[in-house]
mmCIF file of C-alpha atoms and ligand atoms in Angstrom:
data_model
loop_
_atom_site.group_PDB
_atom_site.id
_atom_site.type_symbol
_atom_site.label_atom_id
_atom_site.label_comp_id
_atom_site.label_asym_id
_atom_site.label_seq_id
_atom_site.Cartn_x
_atom_site.Cartn_y
_atom_site.Cartn_z
ATOM 1 C CA MET G 1 68.803 -143.790 74.096
ATOM 2 C CA ASN G 2 69.815 -144.627 70.292
ATOM 3 C CA GLU G 3 67.354 -147.265 69.021
ATOM 4 C CA ALA G 4 65.403 -148.416 66.014
ATOM 5 C CA TRP G 5 62.658 -150.497 64.991
ATOM 6 C CA ARG G 6 63.188 -153.580 62.675
ATOM 7 C CA ILE G 7 61.273 -155.971 60.919
ATOM 8 C CA GLU G 8 63.136 -159.252 61.749
ATOM 9 C CA GLY G 9 63.026 -163.030 60.655
ATOM 10 C CA GLY G 10 59.765 -162.590 58.627
ATOM 11 C CA PHE G 11 56.778 -160.344 58.115
ATOM 12 C CA GLY G 12 53.730 -159.247 60.267
ATOM 13 C CA PRO G 13 53.498 -156.845 63.203
ATOM 14 C CA ASP G 14 54.823 -159.406 65.538
ATOM 15 C CA LYS G 15 58.077 -159.397 63.810
ATOM 16 C CA LEU G 16 58.816 -155.850 64.541
ATOM 17 C CA ALA G 17 61.364 -155.530 67.183
ATOM 18 C CA ARG G 18 63.021 -152.529 68.884
ATOM 19 C CA GLY G 19 66.703 -152.602 69.622
ATOM 20 C CA PRO G 20 69.824 -150.752 70.060
ATOM 21 C CA HIS G 21 70.994 -148.831 66.918
ATOM 22 C CA ASP G 22 74.139 -146.637 66.569
ATOM 23 C CA PRO G 23 73.593 -143.610 63.862
ATOM 24 C CA GLY G 24 77.407 -143.265 63.626
ATOM 25 C CA GLU G 25 79.005 -139.952 62.500
ATOM 26 C CA PRO G 26 78.171 -138.048 59.330
ATOM 27 C CA GLY G 27 80.299 -138.774 56.404
ATOM 28 C CA PRO G 28 81.146 -136.404 53.724
ATOM 29 C CA GLY G 29 77.955 -134.676 52.211
ATOM 30 C CA GLU G 30 75.901 -136.260 55.021
ATOM 31 C CA ALA G 31 73.976 -134.755 58.130
ATOM 32 C CA ARG G 32 72.812 -136.635 61.225
ATOM 33 C CA VAL G 33 69.203 -135.869 62.307
ATOM 34 C CA ARG G 34 68.252 -136.689 65.751
ATOM 35 C CA PHE G 35 64.223 -137.337 65.189
ATOM 36 C CA THR G 36 61.557 -136.044 67.394
ATOM 37 C CA ALA G 37 58.405 -137.258 65.602
ATOM 38 C CA TRP G 38 57.262 -139.800 63.035
ATOM 39 C CA SER G 39 54.169 -140.457 60.922
ATOM 40 C CA LEU G 40 52.687 -143.482 59.315
ATOM 41 C CA ASN G 41 51.595 -144.117 55.823
ATOM 42 C CA TYR G 42 49.466 -146.900 54.713
ATOM 43 C CA ARG G 43 52.338 -148.063 52.671
ATOM 44 C CA ASP G 44 54.076 -148.809 56.343
ATOM 45 C CA ALA G 45 51.203 -151.274 57.059
ATOM 46 C CA LEU G 46 51.759 -152.910 53.895
ATOM 47 C CA ILE G 47 55.527 -153.236 54.259
ATOM 48 C CA VAL G 48 55.407 -154.782 57.660
ATOM 49 C CA ALA G 49 52.849 -157.360 56.551
ATOM 50 C CA GLY G 50 55.142 -158.198 53.521
ATOM 51 C CA LEU G 51 52.638 -157.099 51.091
ATOM 52 C CA TYR G 52 54.408 -154.016 49.384
ATOM 53 C CA ASN G 53 57.583 -155.496 47.903
ATOM 54 C CA PRO G 54 57.978 -159.163 47.153
ATOM 55 C CA LYS G 55 61.671 -158.907 46.962
ATOM 56 C CA GLN G 56 62.092 -156.853 50.181
ATOM 57 C CA LYS G 57 65.032 -157.927 52.091
ATOM 58 C CA LEU G 58 65.048 -158.263 55.983
ATOM 59 C CA PRO G 59 65.860 -156.993 58.557
ATOM 60 C CA LEU G 60 64.446 -153.926 57.366
ATOM 61 C CA VAL G 61 64.005 -150.496 59.501
ATOM 62 C CA PRO G 62 60.434 -149.338 58.546
ATOM 63 C CA LEU G 63 58.912 -145.644 58.024
ATOM 64 C CA SER G 64 59.721 -143.017 55.378
ATOM 65 C CA ASP G 65 58.441 -140.009 57.304
ATOM 66 C CA ALA G 66 60.118 -138.250 60.227
ATOM 67 C CA ALA G 67 60.882 -134.979 61.489
ATOM 68 C CA GLY G 68 64.055 -133.918 63.796
ATOM 69 C CA VAL G 69 66.962 -131.546 64.229
ATOM 70 C CA VAL G 70 70.375 -131.676 62.743
ATOM 71 C CA ASP G 71 72.987 -132.573 65.390
ATOM 72 C CA ALA G 72 75.991 -132.891 63.485
ATOM 73 C CA VAL G 73 77.157 -132.404 59.699
ATOM 74 C CA GLY G 74 79.981 -134.165 57.759
ATOM 75 C CA PRO G 75 82.674 -132.506 55.601
ATOM 76 C CA GLY G 76 81.483 -130.221 52.701
ATOM 77 C CA VAL G 77 77.842 -129.875 53.974
ATOM 78 C CA THR G 78 76.545 -126.294 53.575
ATOM 79 C CA ARG G 79 72.775 -127.125 52.910
ATOM 80 C CA VAL G 80 71.835 -127.577 56.359
ATOM 81 C CA ALA G 81 73.329 -126.726 59.790
ATOM 82 C CA VAL G 82 73.173 -127.916 63.204
ATOM 83 C CA GLY G 83 70.106 -126.965 64.817
ATOM 84 C CA ASP G 84 68.050 -126.974 61.632
ATOM 85 C CA ARG G 85 64.754 -128.543 61.842
ATOM 86 C CA VAL G 86 64.312 -130.845 58.731
ATOM 87 C CA CYS G 87 62.400 -133.827 57.381
ATOM 88 C CA PRO G 88 64.223 -136.271 55.030
ATOM 89 C CA ALA G 89 62.404 -136.246 51.512
ATOM 90 C CA PHE G 90 60.509 -139.368 50.846
ATOM 91 C CA ALA G 91 63.222 -140.710 48.167
ATOM 92 C CA PRO G 92 65.987 -138.506 49.101
ATOM 93 C CA ALA G 93 67.914 -139.056 45.802
ATOM 94 C CA TRP G 94 65.180 -137.564 43.807
ATOM 95 C CA ILE G 95 65.977 -133.817 43.786
ATOM 96 C CA ASP G 96 63.967 -132.467 40.615
ATOM 97 C CA GLY G 97 62.477 -133.429 37.492
ATOM 98 C CA ARG G 98 61.584 -136.886 36.444
ATOM 99 C CA PRO G 99 62.748 -139.798 38.681
ATOM 100 C CA SER G 100 65.319 -142.334 37.559
ATOM 101 C CA ALA G 101 64.941 -145.680 38.712
ATOM 102 C CA GLU G 102 67.698 -145.271 41.193
ATOM 103 C CA ASP G 103 65.803 -142.088 42.641
ATOM 104 C CA MET G 104 62.773 -144.077 43.244
ATOM 105 C CA ARG G 105 64.923 -147.151 44.863
ATOM 106 C CA SER G 106 66.217 -144.414 47.328
ATOM 107 C CA ALA G 107 62.399 -144.280 48.812
ATOM 108 C CA LEU G 108 62.744 -144.766 52.773
ATOM 109 C CA GLY G 109 61.509 -147.681 54.480
ATOM 110 C CA SER G 110 61.623 -149.976 51.337
ATOM 111 C CA PRO G 111 63.576 -151.317 49.738
ATOM 112 C CA GLY G 112 66.264 -149.683 52.074
ATOM 113 C CA ASP G 113 65.891 -148.749 55.753
ATOM 114 C CA GLY G 114 63.739 -146.028 56.904
ATOM 115 C CA VAL G 115 63.621 -143.697 59.752
ATOM 116 C CA ALA G 116 61.939 -145.621 62.439
ATOM 117 C CA MET G 117 64.885 -144.803 64.552
ATOM 118 C CA ARG G 118 66.173 -142.069 67.110
ATOM 119 C CA ALA G 119 68.750 -140.822 64.730
ATOM 120 C CA ARG G 120 70.197 -141.335 61.246
ATOM 121 C CA CYS G 121 72.966 -140.095 58.935
ATOM 122 C CA LEU G 122 71.353 -139.036 55.582
ATOM 123 C CA PRO G 123 72.722 -137.137 52.517
ATOM 124 C CA ALA G 124 72.176 -133.616 53.439
ATOM 125 C CA SER G 125 71.182 -133.005 49.806
ATOM 126 C CA GLY G 126 67.819 -135.076 50.609
ATOM 127 C CA LEU G 127 66.734 -133.016 53.570
ATOM 128 C CA VAL G 128 64.144 -130.249 53.551
ATOM 129 C CA ARG G 129 63.623 -127.492 56.165
ATOM 130 C CA VAL G 130 60.210 -127.753 57.668
ATOM 131 C CA PRO G 131 57.777 -124.634 57.858
ATOM 132 C CA ALA G 132 58.497 -122.959 61.157
ATOM 133 C CA HIS G 133 55.185 -122.720 62.509
ATOM 134 C CA LEU G 134 54.528 -126.527 62.441
ATOM 135 C CA SER G 135 54.775 -128.790 65.745
ATOM 136 C CA ASP G 136 57.059 -131.685 65.356
ATOM 137 C CA ARG G 137 54.422 -134.151 64.799
ATOM 138 C CA GLU G 138 52.715 -131.933 62.079
ATOM 139 C CA ALA G 139 56.200 -131.597 60.336
ATOM 140 C CA ALA G 140 56.449 -135.239 60.428
ATOM 141 C CA SER G 141 53.244 -135.740 58.438
ATOM 142 C CA LEU G 142 54.702 -134.237 55.491
ATOM 143 C CA PRO G 143 57.107 -136.151 53.443
ATOM 144 C CA CYS G 144 54.771 -138.893 51.830
ATOM 145 C CA ALA G 145 51.231 -137.896 51.955
ATOM 146 C CA ALA G 146 51.356 -134.369 51.839
ATOM 147 C CA THR G 147 54.046 -134.180 48.675
ATOM 148 C CA THR G 148 51.724 -136.951 47.019
ATOM 149 C CA ALA G 149 48.659 -134.715 47.402
ATOM 150 C CA TRP G 150 50.626 -131.597 46.309
ATOM 151 C CA ASN G 151 52.182 -133.294 43.091
ATOM 152 C CA ALA G 152 48.656 -134.836 42.189
ATOM 153 C CA LEU G 153 46.941 -131.437 42.523
ATOM 154 C CA PHE G 154 49.462 -128.885 41.609
ATOM 155 C CA GLU G 155 52.444 -130.168 39.702
ATOM 156 C CA LEU G 156 50.934 -132.987 37.520
ATOM 157 C CA GLY G 157 47.252 -131.829 38.096
ATOM 158 C CA ALA G 158 47.671 -127.860 37.389
ATOM 159 C CA ILE G 159 44.727 -127.248 39.467
ATOM 160 C CA LYS G 160 42.722 -124.018 38.820
ATOM 161 C CA PRO G 161 40.579 -121.811 41.267
ATOM 162 C CA GLY G 162 36.914 -122.718 40.795
ATOM 163 C CA GLU G 163 37.484 -126.329 39.783
ATOM 164 C CA THR G 164 35.819 -129.329 41.432
ATOM 165 C CA VAL G 165 37.931 -131.953 43.323
ATOM 166 C CA LEU G 166 36.719 -135.401 44.598
ATOM 167 C CA VAL G 167 38.589 -136.568 47.363
ATOM 168 C CA GLN G 168 38.075 -140.161 48.595
ATOM 169 C CA GLY G 169 38.131 -140.983 52.335
ATOM 170 C CA THR G 170 39.647 -138.871 55.027
ATOM 171 C CA GLY G 171 43.265 -140.558 55.454
ATOM 172 C CA GLY G 172 46.500 -138.834 55.208
ATOM 173 C CA VAL G 173 46.839 -138.396 51.458
ATOM 174 C CA SER G 174 42.933 -137.442 51.278
ATOM 175 C CA SER G 175 43.127 -134.893 54.276
ATOM 176 C CA PHE G 176 46.042 -133.058 52.575
ATOM 177 C CA ALA G 177 44.335 -132.994 49.260
ATOM 178 C CA LEU G 178 41.131 -131.528 50.733
ATOM 179 C CA GLN G 179 43.300 -128.800 52.551
ATOM 180 C CA PHE G 180 45.349 -127.864 49.318
ATOM 181 C CA ALA G 181 42.329 -127.873 46.991
ATOM 182 C CA VAL G 182 40.518 -125.680 49.324
ATOM 183 C CA MET G 183 43.740 -123.334 49.451
ATOM 184 C CA ALA G 184 43.594 -123.473 45.834
ATOM 185 C CA GLY G 185 40.112 -122.134 45.542
ATOM 186 C CA ALA G 186 38.598 -125.122 44.403
ATOM 187 C CA ARG G 187 35.227 -126.805 45.532
ATOM 188 C CA VAL G 188 35.986 -130.237 46.976
ATOM 189 C CA ILE G 189 33.436 -133.286 47.405
ATOM 190 C CA VAL G 190 34.690 -135.800 50.243
ATOM 191 C CA THR G 191 33.570 -139.287 50.280
ATOM 192 C CA SER G 192 33.630 -141.005 53.424
ATOM 193 C CA GLY G 193 32.343 -144.148 55.089
ATOM 194 C CA SER G 194 32.113 -142.227 58.740
ATOM 195 C CA PRO G 195 29.594 -139.326 59.313
ATOM 196 C CA GLU G 196 31.816 -138.006 62.152
ATOM 197 C CA LYS G 197 34.741 -137.730 59.674
ATOM 198 C CA ALA G 198 32.576 -136.310 57.074
ATOM 199 C CA ALA G 199 31.593 -133.517 59.487
ATOM 200 C CA ARG G 200 35.060 -132.691 60.091
ATOM 201 C CA ALA G 201 35.873 -132.664 56.417
ATOM 202 C CA ARG G 202 32.978 -130.183 55.950
ATOM 203 C CA ALA G 203 34.686 -127.845 58.798
ATOM 204 C CA LEU G 204 37.863 -128.044 56.793
ATOM 205 C CA GLY G 205 36.084 -126.563 53.935
ATOM 206 C CA ALA G 206 34.344 -129.546 51.847
ATOM 207 C CA PHE G 207 31.493 -128.358 50.220
ATOM 208 C CA GLU G 208 29.776 -131.643 50.066
ATOM 209 C CA THR G 209 30.520 -135.128 51.441
ATOM 210 C CA ILE G 210 28.858 -138.522 50.217
ATOM 211 C CA ASP G 211 28.716 -141.637 52.542
ATOM 212 C CA TYR G 212 30.285 -144.083 50.084
ATOM 213 C CA ARG G 213 28.871 -146.961 52.485
ATOM 214 C CA LYS G 214 25.097 -145.873 51.978
ATOM 215 C CA GLU G 215 25.647 -144.610 48.576
ATOM 216 C CA PRO G 216 27.808 -147.095 46.696
ATOM 217 C CA ARG G 217 27.127 -145.322 43.417
ATOM 218 C CA TRP G 218 28.770 -141.998 44.906
ATOM 219 C CA GLY G 219 30.388 -141.149 41.418
ATOM 220 C CA GLU G 220 27.067 -140.626 39.892
ATOM 221 C CA ARG G 221 26.066 -138.772 42.995
ATOM 222 C CA ALA G 222 29.191 -136.582 42.553
ATOM 223 C CA ARG G 223 27.982 -135.961 38.694
ATOM 224 C CA GLU G 224 24.687 -134.752 40.026
ATOM 225 C CA LEU G 225 26.134 -132.468 42.356
ATOM 226 C CA THR G 226 28.401 -130.637 39.691
ATOM 227 C CA GLY G 227 26.377 -131.049 36.462
ATOM 228 C CA GLU G 228 29.361 -132.018 34.196
ATOM 229 C CA GLY G 229 31.423 -133.965 36.523
ATOM 230 C CA VAL G 230 34.429 -133.051 38.716
ATOM 231 C CA GLU G 231 37.681 -131.824 37.227
ATOM 232 C CA HIS G 232 39.953 -133.843 39.555
ATOM 233 C CA VAL G 233 39.612 -137.296 41.287
ATOM 234 C CA ILE G 234 42.228 -138.281 44.111
ATOM 235 C CA GLU G 235 41.852 -141.925 43.564
ATOM 236 C CA VAL G 236 43.193 -143.857 46.764
ATOM 237 C CA GLY G 237 40.766 -146.906 46.807
ATOM 238 C CA GLY G 238 42.082 -148.598 43.345
ATOM 239 C CA ALA G 239 40.359 -151.701 42.173
ATOM 240 C CA GLY G 240 37.084 -150.967 44.241
ATOM 241 C CA THR G 241 36.698 -147.187 43.531
ATOM 242 C CA ILE G 242 38.166 -146.700 39.823
ATOM 243 C CA ASP G 243 34.569 -147.592 38.096
ATOM 244 C CA GLN G 244 32.853 -144.904 40.333
ATOM 245 C CA SER G 245 35.852 -142.287 40.006
ATOM 246 C CA LEU G 246 35.357 -142.537 36.055
ATOM 247 C CA ARG G 247 31.555 -141.788 36.674
ATOM 248 C CA ALA G 248 32.558 -138.640 38.719
ATOM 249 C CA VAL G 249 35.157 -137.158 36.386
ATOM 250 C CA ARG G 250 34.207 -134.877 33.770
ATOM 251 C CA ALA G 251 35.279 -135.065 30.274
ATOM 252 C CA GLY G 252 38.791 -134.163 29.823
ATOM 253 C CA GLY G 253 39.304 -134.377 33.864
ATOM 254 C CA THR G 254 42.073 -135.997 35.592
ATOM 255 C CA VAL G 255 42.047 -139.145 37.930
ATOM 256 C CA SER G 256 45.069 -139.224 40.106
ATOM 257 C CA VAL G 257 45.846 -142.965 40.614
ATOM 258 C CA ILE G 258 47.408 -142.888 43.965
ATOM 259 C CA GLY G 259 46.445 -145.630 46.178
ATOM 260 C CA VAL G 260 44.976 -149.375 46.339
ATOM 261 C CA LEU G 261 43.194 -149.323 49.653
ATOM 262 C CA ALA G 262 40.403 -151.273 47.850
ATOM 263 C CA GLY G 263 42.270 -153.627 45.837
ATOM 264 C CA PRO G 264 45.386 -153.339 43.475
ATOM 265 C CA ALA G 265 43.917 -154.754 40.102
ATOM 266 C CA GLY G 266 40.832 -154.828 38.218
ATOM 267 C CA PRO G 267 38.954 -154.422 34.682
ATOM 268 C CA VAL G 268 39.667 -151.075 33.158
ATOM 269 C CA PRO G 269 36.739 -149.481 31.271
ATOM 270 C CA LEU G 270 38.742 -148.411 28.298
ATOM 271 C CA THR G 271 35.742 -147.358 26.067
ATOM 272 C CA ARG G 272 34.747 -144.910 28.857
ATOM 273 C CA ILE G 273 38.144 -143.455 29.097
ATOM 274 C CA LEU G 274 38.758 -142.943 25.434
ATOM 275 C CA MET G 275 35.463 -141.618 24.659
ATOM 276 C CA THR G 276 35.716 -138.996 27.519
ATOM 277 C CA GLY G 277 39.234 -137.932 27.085
ATOM 278 C CA VAL G 278 39.849 -138.653 30.699
ATOM 279 C CA ARG G 279 43.416 -138.682 32.005
ATOM 280 C CA LEU G 280 44.560 -141.407 34.274
ATOM 281 C CA GLN G 281 47.587 -140.030 35.984
ATOM 282 C CA GLY G 282 49.726 -142.243 38.091
ATOM 283 C CA VAL G 283 51.306 -140.555 41.054
ATOM 284 C CA PHE G 284 54.609 -141.493 42.844
ATOM 285 C CA VAL G 285 54.862 -138.866 45.795
ATOM 286 C CA GLY G 286 57.256 -136.332 44.574
ATOM 287 C CA SER G 287 60.848 -134.859 44.416
ATOM 288 C CA ARG G 288 62.671 -132.705 47.003
ATOM 289 C CA ALA G 289 61.919 -129.774 44.913
ATOM 290 C CA MET G 290 58.081 -130.310 45.028
ATOM 291 C CA PHE G 291 58.319 -130.882 48.904
ATOM 292 C CA GLU G 292 60.047 -127.368 48.979
ATOM 293 C CA ARG G 293 57.617 -125.782 46.665
ATOM 294 C CA MET G 294 54.668 -127.427 48.845
ATOM 295 C CA ASN G 295 56.310 -125.981 52.204
ATOM 296 C CA ARG G 296 56.584 -122.529 50.756
ATOM 297 C CA ALA G 297 52.676 -122.700 50.092
ATOM 298 C CA ILE G 298 51.900 -124.299 53.580
ATOM 299 C CA GLU G 299 53.871 -121.355 55.207
ATOM 300 C CA ALA G 300 52.009 -118.819 53.136
ATOM 301 C CA ALA G 301 48.716 -120.234 54.002
ATOM 302 C CA ALA G 302 49.672 -120.854 57.663
ATOM 303 C CA LEU G 303 48.159 -124.372 57.064
ATOM 304 C CA ARG G 304 48.168 -126.886 59.787
ATOM 305 C CA PRO G 305 47.998 -130.621 58.678
ATOM 306 C CA VAL G 306 45.273 -132.805 59.883
ATOM 307 C CA ILE G 307 46.655 -134.890 62.850
ATOM 308 C CA ASP G 308 44.699 -137.957 64.176
ATOM 309 C CA GLU G 309 43.596 -137.326 67.458
ATOM 310 C CA ARG G 310 45.282 -140.272 68.985
ATOM 311 C CA ALA G 311 48.960 -139.619 69.534
ATOM 312 C CA PHE G 312 51.687 -142.417 70.076
ATOM 313 C CA GLY G 313 54.977 -142.564 71.381
ATOM 314 C CA PHE G 314 57.953 -144.198 69.293
ATOM 315 C CA GLU G 315 57.768 -147.248 71.408
ATOM 316 C CA GLU G 316 53.874 -147.683 70.454
ATOM 317 C CA LEU G 317 54.789 -148.401 66.852
ATOM 318 C CA PRO G 318 52.783 -151.700 66.529
ATOM 319 C CA ALA G 319 49.751 -149.964 68.321
ATOM 320 C CA ALA G 320 49.911 -147.198 65.862
ATOM 321 C CA LEU G 321 49.972 -149.526 62.783
ATOM 322 C CA ALA G 322 46.962 -151.305 64.298
ATOM 323 C CA ARG G 323 45.031 -148.072 64.413
ATOM 324 C CA MET G 324 45.783 -147.449 60.686
ATOM 325 C CA GLN G 325 44.908 -151.007 59.645
ATOM 326 C CA ALA G 326 41.491 -150.465 61.676
ATOM 327 C CA GLY G 327 40.883 -147.277 59.631
ATOM 328 C CA ALA G 328 39.799 -145.591 62.790
ATOM 329 C CA HIS G 329 42.135 -142.537 62.187
ATOM 330 C CA GLN G 330 41.553 -139.318 60.290
ATOM 331 C CA GLY G 331 44.315 -137.328 58.789
ATOM 332 C CA LYS G 332 47.797 -138.400 59.909
ATOM 333 C CA ILE G 333 48.749 -141.009 62.534
ATOM 334 C CA THR G 334 51.839 -139.761 64.299
ATOM 335 C CA LEU G 335 54.500 -140.711 66.880
ATOM 336 C CA GLY G 336 56.414 -138.300 68.959
ATOM 337 C CA ALA G 337 56.245 -135.975 71.939
ATOM 338 C CA SER G 338 54.870 -132.824 70.430
HETATM 339 N N1 NAP F 1 51.359 -143.159 44.852
HETATM 340 C C1 NAP F 1 51.798 -142.672 45.925
HETATM 341 O O1 NAP F 1 52.771 -142.187 45.802
HETATM 342 C C2 NAP F 1 51.199 -142.826 47.333
HETATM 343 C C3 NAP F 1 51.419 -141.988 48.350
HETATM 344 C C4 NAP F 1 50.955 -142.097 49.426
HETATM 345 C C5 NAP F 1 49.914 -143.055 49.693
HETATM 346 N N2 NAP F 1 49.585 -143.695 48.636
HETATM 347 C C6 NAP F 1 48.668 -144.925 48.972
HETATM 348 O O2 NAP F 1 47.276 -143.918 49.021
HETATM 349 C C7 NAP F 1 46.390 -144.731 49.817
HETATM 350 C C8 NAP F 1 46.030 -144.007 50.994
HETATM 351 O O3 NAP F 1 47.199 -143.870 51.763
HETATM 352 P P1 NAP F 1 47.121 -143.112 53.250
HETATM 353 O O4 NAP F 1 48.180 -143.321 53.765
HETATM 354 O O5 NAP F 1 46.412 -141.613 53.020
HETATM 355 O O6 NAP F 1 46.002 -143.979 53.864
HETATM 356 P P2 NAP F 1 45.166 -143.754 55.236
HETATM 357 O O7 NAP F 1 45.641 -142.765 55.878
HETATM 358 O O8 NAP F 1 45.194 -145.191 55.787
HETATM 359 O O9 NAP F 1 43.699 -143.643 54.463
HETATM 360 C C9 NAP F 1 42.621 -144.556 54.898
HETATM 361 C C10 NAP F 1 41.337 -143.977 54.718
HETATM 362 O O10 NAP F 1 40.954 -144.083 53.373
HETATM 363 C C11 NAP F 1 39.285 -144.259 53.245
HETATM 364 N N3 NAP F 1 39.276 -145.556 52.375
HETATM 365 C C12 NAP F 1 39.589 -146.858 52.759
HETATM 366 N N4 NAP F 1 38.757 -147.620 51.928
HETATM 367 C C13 NAP F 1 38.007 -146.848 51.161
HETATM 368 C C14 NAP F 1 37.318 -147.197 50.032
HETATM 369 N N5 NAP F 1 37.061 -148.361 49.740
HETATM 370 N N6 NAP F 1 36.722 -146.165 49.325
HETATM 371 C C15 NAP F 1 36.957 -144.969 49.769
HETATM 372 N N7 NAP F 1 37.693 -144.504 50.870
HETATM 373 C C16 NAP F 1 38.293 -145.502 51.607
HETATM 374 C C17 NAP F 1 38.940 -144.223 54.501
HETATM 375 O O11 NAP F 1 38.402 -143.080 55.041
HETATM 376 P P3 NAP F 1 36.752 -142.794 55.756
HETATM 377 O O12 NAP F 1 37.202 -143.698 57.201
HETATM 378 O O13 NAP F 1 36.622 -141.400 55.968
HETATM 379 O O14 NAP F 1 35.948 -143.533 54.923
HETATM 380 C C18 NAP F 1 40.199 -144.568 55.570
HETATM 381 O O15 NAP F 1 40.137 -144.047 56.904
HETATM 382 C C19 NAP F 1 47.205 -146.306 50.084
HETATM 383 O O16 NAP F 1 46.760 -147.069 49.227
HETATM 384 C C20 NAP F 1 48.719 -145.858 49.965
HETATM 385 O O17 NAP F 1 49.585 -146.872 49.786
HETATM 386 C C21 NAP F 1 50.224 -143.753 47.553
#
């Protein structure tokens, strides 16, 4: 059945409604993708709550991340063919290089419609083939969180073997950052508020974990563990964590500013930043070209994304969002059959 989830008549999980959706026929340069799996990002919870974009217009089909199979192509399409397993890039118009404002506005799920639908026509130029060894739900976990972690560490961060990375928490972005940093030969410290999740992070290759609830000065603990401090911080907490991140990072190191789980704005200790030559690097997901480079590395390393143990069906989107809001998950929350 062709159907879509829409945020209608106001914000909040109770404003999510599932209804018919006709994906139509692909126009010139377009391909129609029949989605088989979807994944959630914290951004989706903010969008549904009306906290992401104050100018957001409704109705809106949420979600940026999905994987599926091309089932029709429009005139002139050579990049993909019927039967290809693909994901849409997070911002399909951003192909390579620095993004233009228009590239950024093409981000799926806000400001324009996303992929919480059974099928959709998209520009073929914004589609990426998925690594063959991944299941549908694993493939659907890649577009936003994985590309963001990849961009922070490899494209903007230029990580080197032997360096130390501090990763905050065990959510979607952070689990990919842990796996990618281990793949690069780095030593990884993971902070987590959950001993069970910390144990799983160690099984994935973290050399040390710190419970940020028991050790609120975890930045200093990370510095003790490394002597000089860490080379990279994957900063997803925002206002509530930036101070400790700046204590954890070594002189000349990089703090990748990615998320605002613990608040969007707060005082910035400028003196410490300039006296230590630290780089605060904002990260906005990544381009299609970055997604493709990442997929080559995922294939070469036979890497399998960390998928949360609780799997949801397409029709269970509100319950999946509630699990994300509760912070009960580890890695990526996914919807789909396999
Ligand atoms: N800039 C970008 O391009 C970009 C792209 C993707 C995501 N983001 C942002 O990055 C953030 C993470 O996104 P996500 O989808 O990975 O989220 P997520 O999967 O919901 O991650 C949540 C996890 O983060 C940890 N956490 C929560 N509050 C924390 C705190 N105060 N200190 C340390 N860790 C904390 C918790 O891990 P434990 O349970 O282990 O403690 C929690 O389970 C969000 O703010 C999102 O909007 C930005």
